[in-house]
Amino acid sequence: MINISLIVCTFVSHKIKKMQLEFYKYQGTGNDFVMIDNRTEFFPKENTKLIAQLCDRRFGIGGDGLILLENDLDTDFKMVYYNSDGNQSSMCGNGGRCLVAFAKKLSVIENETTFIATDGLHHATIGIDGLVSLQMIDVDTVKVSPDYVFLNTGSPHHVQLVDDLENYNIKENGAAIRYGDLYGKAGSNVNFVKQIDDTTFSLRTYERGVEDETLSCGTGATAVAIAMNVLGKTMETAINLNVEGGKLVVSFDKKEGQFTHVFLKGPAEFVFKGTIEI
């Protein structure tokens, strides 16, 4: 007789403890962001998959990017910006303006601030009309080619005039330039522009890292204003920019080909807040 012993294995499941994350949603002329108060440094910011999921419009909160507000020893706060693909990125102008409004909501600041971002120090004010004016970096190098202008306003931007902006295929043509040989592996944001009058331009932007058209791009609007001045399309130093999500104003001082005291001004609005399990 053969005895068969049955060995029963018991598997113990360990549930991973999840965390409730409080977030705020802001938008500046349609450029929308997930905002997180990370002054206690609890957010797992190396988790690019999580950041991309939070920015996903179907499976997360939804946004063109995610921004952390963190402590800084020398300024009011630190800005850490991530594109919707989950990767930390260069400066975002509309994001910076929205972060200033967020900082005021948290009582970190009142109506004036200086903060640090990836491209350096930024000064900003909130007007009585609620519009946020953000000082951008100085620009002293502008590459002018026959068909386009390239410059860095905290992020790299290709600027190109087109005739039929309304019907132009932004995603297809923007991607072709962004991924083309011109800018190599790093790529560039791409702005397509139409002149309205001496002080007003309309633009549409393909954003690197979002990999699609966005309703607005602050560093892009800044790049367009400076590029149009360099090309002689306007002699004004306060330029109105019509973007898909609203209106922005860029002003600057110009001397001997250098652009200083560059300011990006526009709305930065709270949309909603909530919690999500991560």
PDB file of C-alpha atoms in Angstrom, residues 37-41 68-80 116:
ATOM      1  CA  ASP A  37       1.794  70.738  -2.056  1.00  0.00           C
ATOM      2  CA  ASN A  38       4.982  68.759  -1.482  1.00  0.00           C
ATOM      3  CA  ARG A  39       6.526  70.829   1.307  1.00  0.00           C
ATOM      4  CA  THR A  40       6.624  67.709   3.482  1.00  0.00           C
ATOM      5  CA  GLU A  41       8.336  65.798   0.648  1.00  0.00           C
ATOM      6  CA  LEU A  68       5.151  70.176  -7.090  1.00  0.00           C
ATOM      7  CA  LEU A  69       5.398  73.131  -4.722  1.00  0.00           C
ATOM      8  CA  GLU A  70       8.362  72.506  -2.436  1.00  0.00           C
ATOM      9  CA  ASN A  71      10.299  74.374   0.239  1.00  0.00           C
ATOM     10  CA  ASP A  72      13.381  76.383  -0.688  1.00  0.00           C
ATOM     11  CA  LEU A  73      15.876  77.930   1.723  1.00  0.00           C
ATOM     12  CA  ASP A  74      16.453  81.143  -0.241  1.00  0.00           C
ATOM     13  CA  THR A  75      13.115  81.888  -1.894  1.00  0.00           C
ATOM     14  CA  ASP A  76       9.416  81.556  -1.129  1.00  0.00           C
ATOM     15  CA  PHE A  77       9.166  78.120  -2.734  1.00  0.00           C
ATOM     16  CA  LYS A  78      10.566  75.781  -5.366  1.00  0.00           C
ATOM     17  CA  MET A  79       8.808  74.739  -8.574  1.00  0.00           C
ATOM     18  CA  VAL A  80       9.316  71.186  -9.846  1.00  0.00           C
ATOM     19  CA  ILE A 116      13.209  79.057  -7.920  1.00  0.00           C
TER      20      ILE A 116
END
